[in-house]
Amino acid sequence: MKIKSVKLMRVKIPLKHPFSTQLQHVTERESILMLIKDSEGREGLGESVAFSTPWYTEETVDTVESILKKVLIPELFTSFTTPEEWVTNSSAIKGNKMAIATVEMALWDLYAKQQQLSFRTLIGSEKSEVEAGIVVTWQTIEELREKVKQAEQVGYRRIKIKITPSNHPSELSKVISDFPRLVFLADANGSFSNVSSERYVAFDQIGFHWIEQPFKEKDWQKSRWAHTQLKTPILLDESICSLADVQDVTELQLASGIVLKPGRVGGYLPSRQIIEWCQQHQLAVYIGGMIEFGISKAFNLAIASLKGVNIPGDFSESHHFWHQDIIDEPFLVEHGKMRVPDAYGIGVTLHPFILQQAIVSTYHVES
Ligand code: OSB
Ligand code: MG
């Protein structure tokens, strides 16, 4: 896979509406995009999922940019024939999975184009669409009800709502029972670690299909207690950064399933191993989002279409977070589903005008 040139683009786009949770009030999305080219001019696109500051994960836009420039881009100019081989060559690097995943994504996009295949076909997926899913942040119960109603009208069947211990369980139960056709998942982002177990038990009674990350990432005692003693199945999100973490979920009986964020575990290859482990050990798994642009969304859609991914993931329409995404192709929900791109590679192209407006800085290297 001879790489001729690499371009990094640091981009920033305001969110259509602030994404406000217990953890952070996000008003704009900053990210690093990577564009690689081979000697025939074919391109590969990658997108990093790290945020501007370390409020959700240790890696940030700055750390990703720095590791890419200092360590990973030079490795792109070495000799390798497949993305797997590049990953193996780079395996001496500790951590920095989001930086690695950015390169891995660009390599898969380019490699699939070189093979004249869609990334979905290349990885052996047989599904051309997956179930969509939306995340709802809210301040008042009226706002929650209104957003759920709008989501149902768009066609979403799976709704993830952000919860905290200060919400009223009876009000949440009422919202759930008012929308009997929808599947509700609650994401607590670790907020129940700081309150009494009685408070959590009240939320366990609400009737959510799943509760995501009720306790902090390493609060395994509590997760194990809720998983083995209570009724609502638990999914772990922040706790899952590697296959080893998923193996702990099985061996220590911590949860019913996991949220797999490919960018957080290092990309497609580690995601594939995790999905296989989940299949062999009856763990539920869904592909989670991190307020991503369309490059990462397209990549994640292909991964979500693999056999073994058995819960609808974070796949909302392109205009849910933005007025206009940085890619050309819009992602839409049709009958509750979203199509997995089937053009060569990941299947998306940059929108030149939107990109130009979003670019903060660029970095270019040639072999
Ligand atoms: O906890 O799943 C989370 C966004 C940023 C950081 C953490 C999370 C989220 C989401 C967004 O819930 C899901 C999406 O991108 O659709
Ligand atoms: Mg989550």
CSV table of C-alpha atoms and ligand atoms in Angstrom, one decimal:
chain,number,residue,atom,x,y,z
A,1,MET,CA,0.0,0.0,0.0
A,2,LYS,CA,2.5,2.6,-1.0
A,3,ILE,CA,1.4,5.9,0.6
A,4,LYS,CA,2.5,9.0,-1.4
A,5,SER,CA,1.0,11.8,0.8
A,6,VAL,CA,-0.7,12.4,4.1
A,7,LYS,CA,-2.8,15.4,5.0
A,8,LEU,CA,-4.2,16.2,8.4
A,9,MET,CA,-7.1,18.7,8.8
A,10,ARG,CA,-8.0,20.0,12.1
A,11,VAL,CA,-11.7,21.0,11.8
A,12,LYS,CA,-14.3,22.6,14.0
A,13,ILE,CA,-18.0,22.8,13.4
A,14,PRO,CA,-20.7,24.2,15.7
A,15,LEU,CA,-23.4,21.8,16.9
A,16,LYS,CA,-26.9,22.6,15.8
A,17,HIS,CA,-28.0,22.4,19.5
A,18,PRO,CA,-25.7,22.1,22.5
A,19,PHE,CA,-25.2,18.5,23.7
A,20,SER,CA,-25.6,19.0,27.4
A,21,THR,CA,-25.1,16.2,29.9
A,22,GLN,CA,-23.9,15.7,33.4
A,23,LEU,CA,-20.3,15.4,32.0
A,24,GLN,CA,-20.0,18.3,29.6
A,25,HIS,CA,-21.8,21.0,27.7
A,26,VAL,CA,-20.7,20.5,24.1
A,27,THR,CA,-21.4,23.3,21.7
A,28,GLU,CA,-18.9,22.6,18.9
A,29,ARG,CA,-17.2,19.5,17.6
A,30,GLU,CA,-13.5,19.7,16.9
A,31,SER,CA,-11.7,16.8,15.3
A,32,ILE,CA,-8.8,15.7,13.2
A,33,LEU,CA,-9.4,14.3,9.7
A,34,MET,CA,-6.8,12.4,7.8
A,35,LEU,CA,-6.5,12.1,4.0
A,36,ILE,CA,-4.0,9.7,2.6
A,37,LYS,CA,-3.2,9.1,-1.1
A,38,ASP,CA,-1.5,6.3,-3.0
A,39,SER,CA,0.7,6.7,-6.1
A,40,GLU,CA,-2.4,6.3,-8.3
A,41,GLY,CA,-4.2,9.2,-6.6
A,42,ARG,CA,-6.7,7.0,-4.8
A,43,GLU,CA,-7.7,8.4,-1.4
A,44,GLY,CA,-8.4,7.2,2.1
A,45,LEU,CA,-10.2,9.1,4.7
A,46,GLY,CA,-10.0,8.8,8.5
A,47,GLU,CA,-11.6,10.7,11.4
A,48,SER,CA,-10.5,10.8,15.0
A,49,VAL,CA,-13.2,10.6,17.8
A,50,ALA,CA,-11.2,12.3,20.5
A,51,PHE,CA,-12.7,15.5,22.0
A,52,SER,CA,-11.1,18.9,22.5
A,53,THR,CA,-10.5,18.3,26.2
A,54,PRO,CA,-10.3,15.1,28.3
A,55,TRP,CA,-13.8,15.2,29.7
A,56,TYR,CA,-14.8,11.8,28.3
A,57,THR,CA,-11.5,10.0,27.5
A,58,GLU,CA,-7.8,10.7,28.2
A,59,GLU,CA,-7.0,11.3,24.5
A,60,THR,CA,-7.8,14.7,23.1
A,61,VAL,CA,-7.6,16.4,19.7
A,62,ASP,CA,-4.2,17.7,20.7
A,63,THR,CA,-2.8,14.3,21.8
A,64,VAL,CA,-4.1,12.6,18.6
A,65,GLU,CA,-2.6,15.3,16.4
A,66,SER,CA,0.7,15.1,18.2
A,67,ILE,CA,1.0,11.3,18.1
A,68,LEU,CA,-0.1,11.3,14.4
A,69,LYS,CA,2.6,13.8,13.4
A,70,LYS,CA,5.4,12.4,15.6
A,71,VAL,CA,4.8,8.6,15.5
A,72,LEU,CA,2.1,7.3,13.2
A,73,ILE,CA,2.5,9.3,10.0
A,74,PRO,CA,6.2,8.4,9.7
A,75,GLU,CA,5.1,4.7,10.1
A,76,LEU,CA,2.8,5.2,7.1
A,77,PHE,CA,5.8,5.7,4.8
A,78,THR,CA,7.3,2.3,5.7
A,79,SER,CA,6.6,-0.8,3.7
A,80,PHE,CA,3.4,-2.8,4.3
A,81,THR,CA,0.8,-4.5,2.1
A,82,THR,CA,-2.4,-4.4,4.1
A,83,PRO,CA,-3.9,-2.4,7.0
A,84,GLU,CA,-3.4,-5.4,9.2
A,85,GLU,CA,0.3,-5.4,8.5
A,86,TRP,CA,0.5,-1.7,9.4
A,87,VAL,CA,-1.3,-2.3,12.6
A,88,THR,CA,1.1,-5.2,13.5
A,89,ASN,CA,4.1,-2.9,12.7
A,90,SER,CA,2.7,-0.2,15.0
A,91,SER,CA,1.8,-2.6,17.8
A,92,ALA,CA,4.7,-1.4,20.0
A,93,ILE,CA,2.9,1.8,20.7
A,94,LYS,CA,1.2,2.1,24.1
A,95,GLY,CA,-2.3,3.5,24.3
A,96,ASN,CA,-3.3,6.3,22.0
A,97,LYS,CA,-5.9,4.1,20.4
A,98,MET,CA,-7.9,7.0,19.0
A,99,ALA,CA,-4.8,8.2,17.1
A,100,ILE,CA,-4.2,4.6,15.8
A,101,ALA,CA,-7.9,4.2,14.9
A,102,THR,CA,-7.7,7.4,12.7
A,103,VAL,CA,-4.9,5.9,10.6
A,104,GLU,CA,-6.5,2.5,10.5
A,105,MET,CA,-9.8,4.0,9.2
A,106,ALA,CA,-7.9,5.9,6.4
A,107,LEU,CA,-6.0,2.7,5.5
A,108,TRP,CA,-9.2,0.6,5.3
A,109,ASP,CA,-10.9,3.2,3.1
A,110,LEU,CA,-7.9,3.3,0.7
A,111,TYR,CA,-7.4,-0.5,0.8
A,112,ALA,CA,-11.0,-1.2,0.0
A,113,LYS,CA,-10.8,1.3,-2.9
A,114,GLN,CA,-7.7,-0.4,-4.2
A,115,GLN,CA,-9.6,-3.8,-4.1
A,116,GLN,CA,-12.6,-2.1,-5.8
A,117,LEU,CA,-14.9,-3.1,-2.9
A,118,SER,CA,-17.0,-1.3,-0.4
A,119,PHE,CA,-15.6,-1.6,3.1
A,120,ARG,CA,-18.7,-3.4,4.1
A,121,THR,CA,-18.2,-6.1,1.5
A,122,LEU,CA,-14.5,-6.3,2.3
A,123,ILE,CA,-15.2,-7.2,5.9
A,124,GLY,CA,-17.8,-9.7,4.9
A,125,SER,CA,-21.0,-8.1,6.0
A,126,GLU,CA,-24.2,-9.2,4.4
A,127,LYS,CA,-26.5,-6.5,5.6
A,128,SER,CA,-27.0,-3.3,3.6
A,129,GLU,CA,-28.8,-1.5,6.3
A,130,VAL,CA,-28.9,-1.4,10.1
A,131,GLU,CA,-31.3,-0.1,12.7
A,132,ALA,CA,-31.0,3.6,13.4
A,133,GLY,CA,-30.8,5.0,16.9
A,134,ILE,CA,-30.9,8.5,18.4
A,135,VAL,CA,-29.6,10.1,21.6
A,136,VAL,CA,-31.7,12.6,23.4
A,137,THR,CA,-30.4,15.1,25.9
A,138,TRP,CA,-33.0,17.1,27.9
A,139,GLN,CA,-33.6,19.5,30.7
A,140,THR,CA,-37.3,19.3,31.4
A,141,ILE,CA,-39.6,16.3,31.1
A,142,GLU,CA,-41.7,18.3,28.6
A,143,GLU,CA,-38.6,18.7,26.4
A,144,LEU,CA,-37.8,15.0,26.7
A,145,ARG,CA,-41.4,14.1,25.7
A,146,GLU,CA,-41.3,16.5,22.7
A,147,LYS,CA,-37.9,15.2,21.5
A,148,VAL,CA,-39.0,11.6,21.8
A,149,LYS,CA,-42.2,12.4,19.9
A,150,GLN,CA,-40.2,14.1,17.1
A,151,ALA,CA,-37.8,11.1,16.9
A,152,GLU,CA,-40.7,8.7,16.6
A,153,GLN,CA,-42.1,10.8,13.7
A,154,VAL,CA,-38.7,10.6,11.9
A,155,GLY,CA,-38.9,6.8,12.2
A,156,TYR,CA,-36.5,6.0,15.0
A,157,ARG,CA,-37.5,3.0,17.1
A,158,ARG,CA,-34.6,3.0,19.5
A,159,ILE,CA,-34.1,6.1,21.7
A,160,LYS,CA,-31.2,6.6,24.1
A,161,ILE,CA,-32.0,9.1,26.8
A,162,LYS,CA,-29.4,10.6,29.1
A,163,ILE,CA,-30.3,10.2,32.8
A,164,THR,CA,-28.9,11.3,36.1
A,165,PRO,CA,-29.9,10.4,39.7
A,166,SER,CA,-31.8,13.7,40.1
A,167,ASN,CA,-34.4,12.7,37.4
A,168,HIS,CA,-37.8,11.6,38.6
A,169,PRO,CA,-38.3,7.8,38.0
A,170,SER,CA,-42.1,8.2,37.9
A,171,GLU,CA,-41.9,10.8,35.2
A,172,LEU,CA,-39.6,8.7,33.1
A,173,SER,CA,-41.8,5.7,33.5
A,174,LYS,CA,-44.7,7.7,32.2
A,175,VAL,CA,-42.8,8.9,29.1
A,176,ILE,CA,-41.8,5.3,28.4
A,177,SER,CA,-45.3,4.0,28.7
A,178,ASP,CA,-46.6,6.8,26.4
A,179,PHE,CA,-44.4,5.5,23.5
A,180,PRO,CA,-45.1,1.7,23.6
A,181,ARG,CA,-43.6,1.2,20.1
A,182,LEU,CA,-40.2,2.6,21.0
A,183,VAL,CA,-37.2,0.8,22.6
A,184,PHE,CA,-35.7,3.0,25.4
A,185,LEU,CA,-32.1,2.8,26.5
A,186,ALA,CA,-30.9,5.0,29.4
A,187,ASP,CA,-27.3,6.3,29.5
A,188,ALA,CA,-26.2,7.4,33.0
A,189,ASN,CA,-22.5,8.1,32.1
A,190,GLY,CA,-21.4,6.8,35.5
A,191,SER,CA,-23.5,9.2,37.5
A,192,PHE,CA,-25.0,6.6,39.9
A,193,SER,CA,-21.6,5.9,41.5
A,194,ASN,CA,-22.1,8.8,43.9
A,195,VAL,CA,-25.6,8.0,45.2
A,196,SER,CA,-27.2,5.4,47.4
A,197,SER,CA,-28.0,2.0,45.9
A,198,GLU,CA,-31.7,2.6,46.8
A,199,ARG,CA,-31.7,5.5,44.3
A,200,TYR,CA,-30.4,3.2,41.6
A,201,VAL,CA,-33.0,0.5,42.4
A,202,ALA,CA,-35.7,3.1,41.7
A,203,PHE,CA,-34.3,3.5,38.2
A,204,ASP,CA,-34.0,-0.2,37.7
A,205,GLN,CA,-37.8,-0.4,38.1
A,206,ILE,CA,-38.6,2.1,35.3
A,207,GLY,CA,-38.6,-0.3,32.5
A,208,PHE,CA,-35.7,0.7,30.3
A,209,HIS,CA,-34.5,-2.0,27.9
A,210,TRP,CA,-31.0,-1.4,29.0
A,211,ILE,CA,-29.2,1.0,31.3
A,212,GLU,CA,-25.8,2.1,30.0
A,213,GLN,CA,-22.9,2.8,32.3
A,214,PRO,CA,-24.7,3.4,35.5
A,215,PHE,CA,-21.5,3.5,37.5
A,216,LYS,CA,-18.0,4.9,36.9
A,217,GLU,CA,-15.7,3.0,34.5
A,218,LYS,CA,-13.8,1.1,37.2
A,219,ASP,CA,-16.7,0.8,39.7
A,220,TRP,CA,-16.9,-2.9,39.0
A,221,GLN,CA,-18.3,-4.0,42.4
A,222,LYS,CA,-21.5,-1.9,41.8
A,223,SER,CA,-21.8,-3.0,38.2
A,224,ARG,CA,-21.5,-6.6,39.2
A,225,TRP,CA,-24.1,-6.1,42.0
A,226,ALA,CA,-26.6,-4.4,39.6
A,227,HIS,CA,-26.0,-7.0,36.9
A,228,THR,CA,-26.4,-10.0,39.1
A,229,GLN,CA,-29.1,-8.8,41.5
A,230,LEU,CA,-31.3,-6.4,39.6
A,231,LYS,CA,-33.6,-6.7,36.6
A,232,THR,CA,-32.6,-4.1,33.9
A,233,PRO,CA,-29.7,-5.4,31.7
A,234,ILE,CA,-26.6,-3.3,32.0
A,235,LEU,CA,-24.4,-2.2,29.2
A,236,LEU,CA,-20.9,-0.8,29.8
A,237,ASP,CA,-19.6,2.0,27.6
A,238,GLU,CA,-16.8,4.1,29.2
A,239,SER,CA,-15.4,0.9,30.9
A,240,ILE,CA,-14.7,-0.7,27.5
A,241,CYS,CA,-11.4,0.3,25.9
A,242,SER,CA,-10.0,-3.1,24.8
A,243,LEU,CA,-10.7,-6.8,24.3
A,244,ALA,CA,-9.3,-7.4,27.8
A,245,ASP,CA,-12.0,-5.1,29.3
A,246,VAL,CA,-14.6,-7.2,27.5
A,247,GLN,CA,-13.1,-10.4,28.8
A,248,ASP,CA,-13.4,-8.9,32.3
A,249,VAL,CA,-17.1,-8.2,31.7
A,250,THR,CA,-17.6,-11.9,31.0
A,251,GLU,CA,-15.3,-13.3,33.6
A,252,LEU,CA,-16.3,-11.0,36.5
A,253,GLN,CA,-20.0,-10.9,35.5
A,254,LEU,CA,-20.1,-7.1,35.2
A,255,ALA,CA,-22.9,-6.6,32.6
A,256,SER,CA,-25.1,-8.1,30.0
A,257,GLY,CA,-23.4,-6.3,27.2
A,258,ILE,CA,-21.1,-3.5,25.9
A,259,VAL,CA,-21.1,-0.4,23.9
A,260,LEU,CA,-18.3,-0.7,21.3
A,261,LYS,CA,-16.8,2.5,20.1
A,262,PRO,CA,-14.4,1.5,17.4
A,263,GLY,CA,-12.4,4.7,17.7
A,264,ARG,CA,-11.8,4.1,21.4
A,265,VAL,CA,-10.5,0.5,21.0
A,266,GLY,CA,-8.2,1.2,18.1
A,267,GLY,CA,-10.4,0.7,15.0
A,268,TYR,CA,-11.9,-2.1,13.0
A,269,LEU,CA,-9.5,-5.0,13.8
A,270,PRO,CA,-9.8,-4.8,17.6
A,271,SER,CA,-13.6,-4.2,17.1
A,272,ARG,CA,-13.9,-7.4,15.2
A,273,GLN,CA,-12.1,-9.4,17.9
A,274,ILE,CA,-14.4,-7.8,20.5
A,275,ILE,CA,-17.6,-8.6,18.4
A,276,GLU,CA,-16.4,-12.2,18.1
A,277,TRP,CA,-15.8,-12.5,21.8
A,278,CYS,CA,-19.3,-11.1,22.5
A,279,GLN,CA,-20.8,-13.6,20.1
A,280,GLN,CA,-19.0,-16.5,21.8
A,281,HIS,CA,-20.0,-15.3,25.3
A,282,GLN,CA,-23.6,-14.2,24.8
A,283,LEU,CA,-22.8,-10.6,25.4
A,284,ALA,CA,-25.0,-7.9,23.8
A,285,VAL,CA,-23.2,-5.3,21.8
A,286,TYR,CA,-24.0,-2.1,20.0
A,287,ILE,CA,-21.8,0.3,18.1
A,288,GLY,CA,-21.7,3.6,19.9
A,289,GLY,CA,-21.2,7.1,18.6
A,290,MET,CA,-19.3,10.1,19.9
A,291,ILE,CA,-20.9,13.0,18.1
A,292,GLU,CA,-19.0,12.0,15.0
A,293,PHE,CA,-18.9,13.3,11.5
A,294,GLY,CA,-19.9,11.3,8.5
A,295,ILE,CA,-16.6,9.6,7.8
A,296,SER,CA,-16.6,7.8,11.2
A,297,LYS,CA,-20.3,7.3,11.0
A,298,ALA,CA,-20.0,5.5,7.6
A,299,PHE,CA,-17.1,3.3,9.0
A,300,ASN,CA,-19.2,2.5,12.1
A,301,LEU,CA,-22.2,1.6,10.1
A,302,ALA,CA,-20.3,-1.1,8.2
A,303,ILE,CA,-19.0,-2.5,11.5
A,304,ALA,CA,-22.6,-2.4,12.9
A,305,SER,CA,-23.8,-4.4,10.0
A,306,LEU,CA,-21.6,-7.4,11.0
A,307,LYS,CA,-23.2,-10.5,12.4
A,308,GLY,CA,-22.9,-10.4,16.1
A,309,VAL,CA,-23.8,-6.8,16.6
A,310,ASN,CA,-27.2,-7.4,18.1
A,311,ILE,CA,-28.5,-4.1,19.5
A,312,PRO,CA,-29.3,-0.9,17.5
A,313,GLY,CA,-26.5,1.6,17.8
A,314,ASP,CA,-26.0,5.4,17.9
A,315,PHE,CA,-26.9,6.1,14.2
A,316,SER,CA,-28.8,9.3,13.9
A,317,GLU,CA,-29.4,11.3,10.7
A,318,SER,CA,-26.6,13.7,9.5
A,319,HIS,CA,-28.6,16.8,10.4
A,320,HIS,CA,-29.3,15.6,14.0
A,321,PHE,CA,-26.0,17.2,15.2
A,322,TRP,CA,-25.2,19.5,12.3
A,323,HIS,CA,-26.8,21.8,9.7
A,324,GLN,CA,-24.5,20.2,7.2
A,325,ASP,CA,-22.0,17.4,7.7
A,326,ILE,CA,-18.4,17.6,6.3
A,327,ILE,CA,-19.3,14.8,3.8
A,328,ASP,CA,-21.5,15.0,0.8
A,329,GLU,CA,-23.7,12.0,1.3
A,330,PRO,CA,-26.6,12.5,3.8
A,331,PHE,CA,-27.4,9.7,6.2
A,332,LEU,CA,-31.2,9.4,6.6
A,333,VAL,CA,-33.5,7.2,8.6
A,334,GLU,CA,-36.0,5.2,6.5
A,335,HIS,CA,-38.5,3.0,8.3
A,336,GLY,CA,-36.2,3.0,11.4
A,337,LYS,CA,-33.2,2.0,9.4
A,338,MET,CA,-30.1,3.5,8.0
A,339,ARG,CA,-28.3,2.3,4.8
A,340,VAL,CA,-24.7,1.2,5.0
A,341,PRO,CA,-22.8,3.0,2.2
A,342,ASP,CA,-21.9,0.7,-0.7
A,343,ALA,CA,-19.6,2.8,-2.8
A,344,TYR,CA,-16.0,1.7,-2.9
A,345,GLY,CA,-14.1,2.2,0.4
A,346,ILE,CA,-16.0,3.6,3.4
A,347,GLY,CA,-18.2,5.2,0.8
A,348,VAL,CA,-18.2,8.9,1.6
A,349,THR,CA,-16.6,12.0,0.1
A,350,LEU,CA,-15.7,15.3,1.7
A,351,HIS,CA,-17.9,18.3,1.0
A,352,PRO,CA,-15.4,20.9,-0.2
A,353,PHE,CA,-17.3,24.0,0.8
A,354,ILE,CA,-18.3,22.8,4.3
A,355,LEU,CA,-14.8,21.5,4.8
A,356,GLN,CA,-13.2,24.7,3.8
A,357,GLN,CA,-15.3,26.6,6.4
A,358,ALA,CA,-14.5,24.0,9.1
A,359,ILE,CA,-10.7,23.9,8.7
A,360,VAL,CA,-8.7,25.4,11.5
A,361,SER,CA,-5.2,24.2,10.4
A,362,THR,CA,-3.7,21.6,8.0
A,363,TYR,CA,-0.5,19.6,7.9
A,364,HIS,CA,0.9,18.0,4.8
A,365,VAL,CA,3.7,15.4,4.3
A,366,GLU,CA,4.8,13.6,1.1
A,367,SER,CA,6.9,10.5,0.8
B,1,OSB,O1,-21.8,8.2,26.5
B,1,OSB,O2,-22.5,7.4,24.7
B,1,OSB,C1,-22.0,8.4,25.3
B,1,OSB,C2,-21.5,11.4,23.1
B,1,OSB,C3,-20.3,11.8,23.5
B,1,OSB,C4,-19.6,11.2,24.5
B,1,OSB,C5,-20.2,10.1,25.1
B,1,OSB,C6,-21.4,9.6,24.7
B,1,OSB,C7,-22.1,10.3,23.6
B,1,OSB,C8,-23.4,9.9,23.1
B,1,OSB,C9,-23.7,10.3,21.7
B,1,OSB,O3,-24.2,9.4,23.8
B,1,OSB,C10,-24.2,9.3,20.8
B,1,OSB,C11,-24.1,9.7,19.4
B,1,OSB,O4,-23.1,10.2,18.9
B,1,OSB,O5,-25.2,9.5,18.7
B,2,MG,MG,-22.6,6.2,26.8
